[in-house]
Short mmCIF file of C-alpha atoms in Angstrom, two decimals:
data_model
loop_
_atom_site.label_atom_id
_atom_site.label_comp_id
_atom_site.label_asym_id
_atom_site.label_seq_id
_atom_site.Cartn_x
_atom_site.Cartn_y
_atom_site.Cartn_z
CA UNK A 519 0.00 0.00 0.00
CA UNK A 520 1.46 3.46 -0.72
CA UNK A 521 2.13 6.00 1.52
CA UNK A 522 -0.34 8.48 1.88
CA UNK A 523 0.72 12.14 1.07
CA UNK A 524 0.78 14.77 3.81
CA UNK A 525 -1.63 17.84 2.30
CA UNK A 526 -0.44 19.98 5.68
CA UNK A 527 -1.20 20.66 9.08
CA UNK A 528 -4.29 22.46 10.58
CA UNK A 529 -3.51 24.36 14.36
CA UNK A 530 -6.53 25.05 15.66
CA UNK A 531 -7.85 25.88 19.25
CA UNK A 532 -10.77 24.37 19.98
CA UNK A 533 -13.34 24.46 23.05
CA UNK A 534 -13.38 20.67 24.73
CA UNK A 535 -16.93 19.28 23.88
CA UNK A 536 -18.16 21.60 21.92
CA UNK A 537 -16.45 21.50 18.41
CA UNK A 538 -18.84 22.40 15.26
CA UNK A 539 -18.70 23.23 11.72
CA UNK A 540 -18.77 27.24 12.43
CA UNK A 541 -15.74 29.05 12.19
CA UNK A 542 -12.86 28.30 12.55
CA UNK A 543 -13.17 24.69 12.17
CA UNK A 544 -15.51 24.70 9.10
CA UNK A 545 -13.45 26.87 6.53
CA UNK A 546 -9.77 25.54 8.12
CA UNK A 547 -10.90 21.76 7.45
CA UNK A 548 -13.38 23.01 4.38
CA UNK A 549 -10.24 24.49 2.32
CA UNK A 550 -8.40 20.79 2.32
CA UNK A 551 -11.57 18.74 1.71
CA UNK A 552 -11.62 16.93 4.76
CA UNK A 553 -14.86 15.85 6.74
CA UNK A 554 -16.02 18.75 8.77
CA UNK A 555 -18.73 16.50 10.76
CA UNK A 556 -16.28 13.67 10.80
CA UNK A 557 -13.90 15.66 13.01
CA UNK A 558 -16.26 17.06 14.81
CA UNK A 559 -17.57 13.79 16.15
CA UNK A 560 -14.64 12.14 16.92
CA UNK A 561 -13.31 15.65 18.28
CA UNK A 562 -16.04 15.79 20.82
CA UNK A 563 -16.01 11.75 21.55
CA UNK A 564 -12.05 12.41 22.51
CA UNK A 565 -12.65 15.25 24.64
CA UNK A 566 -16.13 14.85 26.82
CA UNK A 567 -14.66 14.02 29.50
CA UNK A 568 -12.85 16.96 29.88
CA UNK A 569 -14.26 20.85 31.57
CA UNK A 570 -16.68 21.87 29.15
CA UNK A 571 -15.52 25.14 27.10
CA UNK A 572 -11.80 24.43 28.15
CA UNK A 573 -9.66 25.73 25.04
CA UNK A 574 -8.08 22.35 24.10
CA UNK A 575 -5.21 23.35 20.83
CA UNK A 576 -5.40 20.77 18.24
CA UNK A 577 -3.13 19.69 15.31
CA UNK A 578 -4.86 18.11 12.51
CA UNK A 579 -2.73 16.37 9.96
CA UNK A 580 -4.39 16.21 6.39
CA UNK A 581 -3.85 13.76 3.72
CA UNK A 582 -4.15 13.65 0.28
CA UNK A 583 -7.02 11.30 0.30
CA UNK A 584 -9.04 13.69 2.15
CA UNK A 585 -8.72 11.73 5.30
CA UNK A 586 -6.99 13.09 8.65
CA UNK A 587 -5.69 12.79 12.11
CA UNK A 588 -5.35 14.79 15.12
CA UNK A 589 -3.56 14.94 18.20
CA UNK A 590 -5.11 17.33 21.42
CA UNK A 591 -2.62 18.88 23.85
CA UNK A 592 -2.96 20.48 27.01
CA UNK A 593 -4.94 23.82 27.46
CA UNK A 594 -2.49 27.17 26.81
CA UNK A 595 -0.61 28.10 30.18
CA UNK A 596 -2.73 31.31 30.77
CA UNK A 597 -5.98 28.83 31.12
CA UNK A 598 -4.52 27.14 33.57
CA UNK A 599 -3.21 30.60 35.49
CA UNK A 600 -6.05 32.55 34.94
CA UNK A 601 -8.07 29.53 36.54
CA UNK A 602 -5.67 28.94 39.42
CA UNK A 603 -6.25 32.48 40.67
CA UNK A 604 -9.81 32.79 39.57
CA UNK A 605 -9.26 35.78 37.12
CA UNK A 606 -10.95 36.88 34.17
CA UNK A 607 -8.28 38.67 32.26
CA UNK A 608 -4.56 39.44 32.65
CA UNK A 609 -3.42 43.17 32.78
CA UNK A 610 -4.30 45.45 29.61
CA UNK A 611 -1.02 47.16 30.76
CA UNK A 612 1.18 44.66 32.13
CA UNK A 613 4.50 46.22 33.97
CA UNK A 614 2.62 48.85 35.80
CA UNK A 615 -1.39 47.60 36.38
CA UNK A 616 -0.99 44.37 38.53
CA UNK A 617 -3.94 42.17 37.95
CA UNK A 618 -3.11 39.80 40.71
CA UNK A 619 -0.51 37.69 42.31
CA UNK A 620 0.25 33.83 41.94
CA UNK A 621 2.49 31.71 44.31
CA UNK A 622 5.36 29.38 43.03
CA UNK A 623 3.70 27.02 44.88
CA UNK A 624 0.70 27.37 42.84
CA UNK A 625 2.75 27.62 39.55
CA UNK A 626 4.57 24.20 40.34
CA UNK A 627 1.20 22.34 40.38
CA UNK A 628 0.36 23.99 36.92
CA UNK A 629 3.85 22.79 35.91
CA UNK A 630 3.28 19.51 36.78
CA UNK A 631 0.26 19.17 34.59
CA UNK A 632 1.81 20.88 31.63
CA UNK A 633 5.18 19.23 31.38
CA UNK A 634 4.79 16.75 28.79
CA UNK A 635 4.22 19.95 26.19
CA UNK A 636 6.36 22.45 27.29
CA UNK A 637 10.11 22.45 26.05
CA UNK A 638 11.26 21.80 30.24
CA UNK A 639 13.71 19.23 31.76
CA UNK A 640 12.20 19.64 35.26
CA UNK A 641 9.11 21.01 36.78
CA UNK A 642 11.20 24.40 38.57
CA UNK A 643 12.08 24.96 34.78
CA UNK A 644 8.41 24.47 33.60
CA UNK A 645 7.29 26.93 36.81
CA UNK A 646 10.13 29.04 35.82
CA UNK A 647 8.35 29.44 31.92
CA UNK A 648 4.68 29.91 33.46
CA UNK A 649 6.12 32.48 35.59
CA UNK A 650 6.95 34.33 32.92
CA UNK A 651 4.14 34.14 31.01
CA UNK A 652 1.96 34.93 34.59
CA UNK A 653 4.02 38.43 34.71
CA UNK A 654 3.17 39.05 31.06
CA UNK A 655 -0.11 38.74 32.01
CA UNK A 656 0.13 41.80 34.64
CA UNK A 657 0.42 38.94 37.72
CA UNK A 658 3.27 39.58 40.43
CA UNK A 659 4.55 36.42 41.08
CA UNK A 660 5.14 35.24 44.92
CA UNK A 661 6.79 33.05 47.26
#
């Protein structure tokens, strides 16, 4: 059997449980002839057991016979911040508006959930990264 042909790959974020034709999976998946409903279905199947509305990013690998895989990571690192310190938003003027503050400690257990898709050896590395990214977002970062 030959090999089938890689068309290209689709990055998408998409909420957990709720994925339907609408923008932006419906024109992304539309413009390489795949099987909007198709994806949808098993999309939804994957993630239902999963917090409802949780932004879940998604690659979807397209082939040349119009069929197609996927693999779901973990939710972006300012989901899981935003959540751990029950915010809505981060800063519109991060640097001098603080929007909140986050502990290490709490930044650790974020790590540990995230490792396997961040580019980290350990999990003080990984906290290290979300760190970062929770002062970008206007958080001061504690002890």
């Amino acid at each position: 059997m030959a090999k089938k042909e890689v068309l290209g790959l689709i990055k998408l974020q998409v909420p957990a449980g709720s994925a339907n034709p609408s923008p932006p999976i419906g024109p992304a998946l539309g413009q390489r002839g795949l099987n909007i409903m198709d994806f949808c279905k098993q999309f939804n199947d994957k993630t239902k057991k999963m917090e409802k509305g949780m932004p879940i990013p998604v690659v979807i690998t397209a082939y040349s016979d119009r069929s197609f895989t996927f693999i779901t990571r973990k939710p972006p690192n300012t989901y899981w911040i935003k959540k751990a310190i029950n915010l809505k938003s981060g800063s519109k003027t991060p640097g001098t508006v603080v929007a909140g503050k986050i502990t290490m400690k709490q930044l650790r257990e974020i790590a540990k959930e995230k490792i396997t898709d961040m580019n980290a050896n350990d999990i003080d590395g990984a906290a290290q990264m979300l760190a970062g990214s929770a002062r970008s977002m206007g958080l001061d970062v504690v002890e």
